[in-house]
Coordinates of C-alpha atoms in Angstrom, one line a residue:
X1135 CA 116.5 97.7 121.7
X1136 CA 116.9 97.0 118.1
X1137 CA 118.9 93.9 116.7
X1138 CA 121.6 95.9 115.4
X1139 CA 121.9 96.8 119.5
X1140 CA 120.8 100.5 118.8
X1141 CA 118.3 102.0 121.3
X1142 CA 115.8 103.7 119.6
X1143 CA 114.4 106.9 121.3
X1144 CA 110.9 108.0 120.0
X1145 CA 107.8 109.3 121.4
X1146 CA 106.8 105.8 121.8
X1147 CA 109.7 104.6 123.4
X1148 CA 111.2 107.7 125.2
X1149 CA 112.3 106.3 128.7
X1150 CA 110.0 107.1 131.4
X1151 CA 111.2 108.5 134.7
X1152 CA 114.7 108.8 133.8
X1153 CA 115.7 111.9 135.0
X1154 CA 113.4 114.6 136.8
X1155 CA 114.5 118.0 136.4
X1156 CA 116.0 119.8 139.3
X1157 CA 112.8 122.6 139.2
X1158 CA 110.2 121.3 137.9
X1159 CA 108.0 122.8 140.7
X1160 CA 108.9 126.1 140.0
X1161 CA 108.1 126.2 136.3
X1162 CA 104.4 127.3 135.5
X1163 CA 101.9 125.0 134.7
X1164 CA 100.8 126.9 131.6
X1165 CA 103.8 125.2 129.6
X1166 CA 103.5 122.6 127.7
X1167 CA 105.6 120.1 129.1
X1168 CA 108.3 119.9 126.2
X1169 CA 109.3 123.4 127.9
X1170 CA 108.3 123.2 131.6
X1171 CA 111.0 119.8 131.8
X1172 CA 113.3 121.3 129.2
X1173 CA 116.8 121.9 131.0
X1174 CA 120.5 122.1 130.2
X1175 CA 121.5 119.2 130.6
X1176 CA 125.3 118.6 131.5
X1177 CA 125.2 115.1 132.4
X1178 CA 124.4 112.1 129.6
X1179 CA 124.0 108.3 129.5
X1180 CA 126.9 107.5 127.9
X1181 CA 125.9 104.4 127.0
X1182 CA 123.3 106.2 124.5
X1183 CA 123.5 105.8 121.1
X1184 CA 121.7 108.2 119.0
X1185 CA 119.8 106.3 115.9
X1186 CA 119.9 107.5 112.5
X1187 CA 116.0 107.5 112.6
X1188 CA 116.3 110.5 115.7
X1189 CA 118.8 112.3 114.5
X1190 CA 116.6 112.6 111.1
X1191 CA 113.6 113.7 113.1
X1192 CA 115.6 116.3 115.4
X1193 CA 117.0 117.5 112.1
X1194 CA 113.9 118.2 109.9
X1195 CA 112.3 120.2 112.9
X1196 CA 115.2 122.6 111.9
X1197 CA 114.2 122.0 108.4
X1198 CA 110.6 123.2 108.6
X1199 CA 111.6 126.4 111.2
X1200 CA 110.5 129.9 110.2
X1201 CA 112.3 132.1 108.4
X1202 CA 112.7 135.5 106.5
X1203 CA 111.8 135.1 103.0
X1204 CA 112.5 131.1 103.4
X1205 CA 116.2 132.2 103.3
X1206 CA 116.9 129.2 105.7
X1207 CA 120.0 130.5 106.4
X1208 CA 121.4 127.3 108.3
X1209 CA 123.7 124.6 108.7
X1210 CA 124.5 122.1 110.8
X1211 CA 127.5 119.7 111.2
X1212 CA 126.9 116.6 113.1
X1213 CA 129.6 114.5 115.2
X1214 CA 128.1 111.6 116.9
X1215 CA 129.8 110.0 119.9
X1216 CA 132.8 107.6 118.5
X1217 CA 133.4 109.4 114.9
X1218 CA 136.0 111.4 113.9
X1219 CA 134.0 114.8 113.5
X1220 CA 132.8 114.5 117.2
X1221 CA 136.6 114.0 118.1
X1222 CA 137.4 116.8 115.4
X1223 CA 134.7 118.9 117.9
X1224 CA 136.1 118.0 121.2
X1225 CA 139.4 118.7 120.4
X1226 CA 138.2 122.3 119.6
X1227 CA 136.1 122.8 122.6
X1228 CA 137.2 125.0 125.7
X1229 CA 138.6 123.4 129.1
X1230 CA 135.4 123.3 130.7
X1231 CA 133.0 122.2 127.9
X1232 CA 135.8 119.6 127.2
X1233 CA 134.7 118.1 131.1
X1234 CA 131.4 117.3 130.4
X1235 CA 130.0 117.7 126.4
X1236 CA 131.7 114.2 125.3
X1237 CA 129.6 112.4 127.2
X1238 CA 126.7 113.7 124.8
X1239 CA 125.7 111.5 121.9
X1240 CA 125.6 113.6 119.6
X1241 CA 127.7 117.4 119.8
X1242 CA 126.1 119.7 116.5
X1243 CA 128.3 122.7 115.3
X1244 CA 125.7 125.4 114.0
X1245 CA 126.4 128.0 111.0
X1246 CA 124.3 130.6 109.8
X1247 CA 125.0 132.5 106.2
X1248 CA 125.8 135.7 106.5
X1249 CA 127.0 136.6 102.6
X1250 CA 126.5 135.4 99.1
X1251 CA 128.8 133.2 96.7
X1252 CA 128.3 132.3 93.1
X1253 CA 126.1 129.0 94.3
X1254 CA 124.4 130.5 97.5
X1255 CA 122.3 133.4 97.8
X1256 CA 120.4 135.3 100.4
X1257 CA 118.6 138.2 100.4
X1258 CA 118.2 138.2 104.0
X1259 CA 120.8 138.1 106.1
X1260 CA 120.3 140.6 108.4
X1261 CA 117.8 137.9 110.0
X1262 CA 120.2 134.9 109.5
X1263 CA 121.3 134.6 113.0
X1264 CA 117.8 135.1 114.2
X1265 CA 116.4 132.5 112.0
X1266 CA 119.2 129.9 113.1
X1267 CA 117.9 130.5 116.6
X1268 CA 114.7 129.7 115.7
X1269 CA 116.0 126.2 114.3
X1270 CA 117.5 125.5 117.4
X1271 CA 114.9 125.9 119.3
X1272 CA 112.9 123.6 116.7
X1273 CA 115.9 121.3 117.7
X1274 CA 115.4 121.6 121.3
X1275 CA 111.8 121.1 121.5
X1276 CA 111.8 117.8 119.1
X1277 CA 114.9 116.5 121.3
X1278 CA 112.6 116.7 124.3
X1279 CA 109.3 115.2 122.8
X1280 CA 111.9 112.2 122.3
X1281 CA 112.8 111.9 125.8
X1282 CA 116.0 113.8 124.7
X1283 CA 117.7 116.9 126.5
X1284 CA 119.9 120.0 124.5
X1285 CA 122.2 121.8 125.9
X1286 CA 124.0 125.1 124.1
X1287 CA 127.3 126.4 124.6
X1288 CA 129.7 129.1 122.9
X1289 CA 132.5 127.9 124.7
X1290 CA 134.8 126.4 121.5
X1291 CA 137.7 128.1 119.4
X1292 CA 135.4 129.7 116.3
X1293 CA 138.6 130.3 114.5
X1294 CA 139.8 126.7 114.7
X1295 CA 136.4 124.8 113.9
X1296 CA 136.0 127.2 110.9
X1297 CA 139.3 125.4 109.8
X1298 CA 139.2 122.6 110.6
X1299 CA 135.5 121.5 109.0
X1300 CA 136.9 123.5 105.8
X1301 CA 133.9 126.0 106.7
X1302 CA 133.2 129.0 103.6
X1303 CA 133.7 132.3 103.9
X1304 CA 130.3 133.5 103.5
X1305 CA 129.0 130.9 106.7
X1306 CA 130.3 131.9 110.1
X1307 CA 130.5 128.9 112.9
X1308 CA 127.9 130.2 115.8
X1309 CA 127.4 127.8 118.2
X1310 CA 127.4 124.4 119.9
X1311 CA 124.8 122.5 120.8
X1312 CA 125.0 119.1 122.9
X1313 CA 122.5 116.4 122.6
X1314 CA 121.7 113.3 124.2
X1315 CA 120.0 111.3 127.1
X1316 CA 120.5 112.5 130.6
X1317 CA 121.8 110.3 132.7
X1318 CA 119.4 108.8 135.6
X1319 CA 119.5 110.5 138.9
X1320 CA 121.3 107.4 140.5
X1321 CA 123.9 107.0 137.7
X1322 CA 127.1 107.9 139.5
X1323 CA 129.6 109.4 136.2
X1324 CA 133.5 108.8 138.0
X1325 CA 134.3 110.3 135.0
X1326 CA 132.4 113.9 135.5
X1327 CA 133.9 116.1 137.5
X1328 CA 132.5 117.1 140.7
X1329 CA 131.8 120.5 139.8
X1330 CA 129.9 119.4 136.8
X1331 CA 127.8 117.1 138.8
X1332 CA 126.8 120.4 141.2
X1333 CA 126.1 122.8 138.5
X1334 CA 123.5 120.1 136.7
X1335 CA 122.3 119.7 140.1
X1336 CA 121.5 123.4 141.0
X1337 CA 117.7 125.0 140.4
X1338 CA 116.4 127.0 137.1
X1339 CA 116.0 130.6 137.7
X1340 CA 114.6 132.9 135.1
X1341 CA 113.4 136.9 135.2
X1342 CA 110.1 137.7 136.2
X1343 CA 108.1 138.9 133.1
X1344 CA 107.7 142.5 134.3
X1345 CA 111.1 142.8 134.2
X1346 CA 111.5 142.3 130.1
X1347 CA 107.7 142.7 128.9
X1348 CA 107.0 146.5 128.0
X1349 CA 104.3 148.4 126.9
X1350 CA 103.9 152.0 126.1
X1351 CA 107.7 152.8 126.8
X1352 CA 110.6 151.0 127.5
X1353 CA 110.8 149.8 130.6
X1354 CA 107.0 150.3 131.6
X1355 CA 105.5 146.7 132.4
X1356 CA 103.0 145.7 130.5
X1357 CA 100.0 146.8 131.5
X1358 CA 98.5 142.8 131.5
X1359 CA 101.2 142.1 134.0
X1360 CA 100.1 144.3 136.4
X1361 CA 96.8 144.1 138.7

């Protein structure tokens, strides 16, 4: 805890054994950690508050993320929990993202460029949204070496965050991400509802990798895959 009452969440203070994801058994062991535990997490500590310090660090992983021609074709805009842009972002969410993503610390709005002005140029935007996934995931994997969960939504009115954050015309509103602390597995949120508290409850599921890894054709698993 720090004097001015904030809780500082860094690698070397990350709370241990606050929340176990619902699957851990059945992610592979060859992850690194930061991925095996990573889940979308629906349920926050809403008594987190997220530091100046962490929100820095979660930011300049985005900063340093890949992209074409170092276009960085990104943006960001930041409510935390109890200021007016994270009311500004509830108020534009949908019905059901409005049930659970306040309880984050922090909600992000992301924006990739997709034309030029007279100040802002790129040369390659055909890449832009692909490169603001990459950030994201930069985002994601910092949040979780921090003891930190993400999770990502679309479900918000485009048109009316593009308005109301006074958003250009050459940047186009993508998508939201969520960010904060998952709450412990005894912490009992009255305020969730119950069918948020089942969904974060329920077990990861992902394709098997013959089903999207090709080689040859389309279509044909990869020939590693297969004994």
């Amino acid at each position: 805890m720090r004097e001015d009452g904030e809780r500082d969440v860094t690698d070397e203070t990350k709370p241990a054994g606050r929340h176990t994801p619902p699957a851990v058994a059945a992610q592979p062991e060859i992850l690194t950690p930061l991925l095996r535990d990573r889940e979308s997490v629906m349920v926050y500590d809403r008594s987190h508050v997220l530091g100046p310090d962490a929100l820095r660090a979660i930011l300049e992983a985005a900063r340093w993320s890949p992209s074409a021609g170092n276009s960085q074709p990104w943006g960001f805009i930041v409510g935390l929990r109890g200021d007016d842009t994270h009311a500004g972002m509830v108020d534009v969410l949908s019905s059901a993202n409005q049930a659970w993503a306040p309880s984050a610390s922090a909600i992000i709005l992301t924006l990739h460029q997709v034309a030029t002005d007279e100040d802002h140029e790129i040369s390659y935007s055909d890449y832009a949204m692909f490169d603001l996934g990459q950030a994201v995931a930069h985002i994601t994997v910092q949040a979780r070496s921090m003891g930190l969960q993400v999770r990502q939504f679309g479900g918000f009115d485009h048109r009316a965050a593009t308005e109301r954050f006074a958003v250009p015309p050459h940047w186009v509103v993508t998508t939201g991400i969520a960010l904060g602390l998952p709450a412990g597995p005894d912490d009992d949120d009255t305020e969730m509802p119950a069918w948020v508290r089942t969904r974060a409850r329920l077990p990861r599921s992902r394709l098997p990798l013959e089903a999207f890894v090709h080689s040859g054709k389309f279509g044909h698993p990869a020939d590693f895959l297969i004994d």
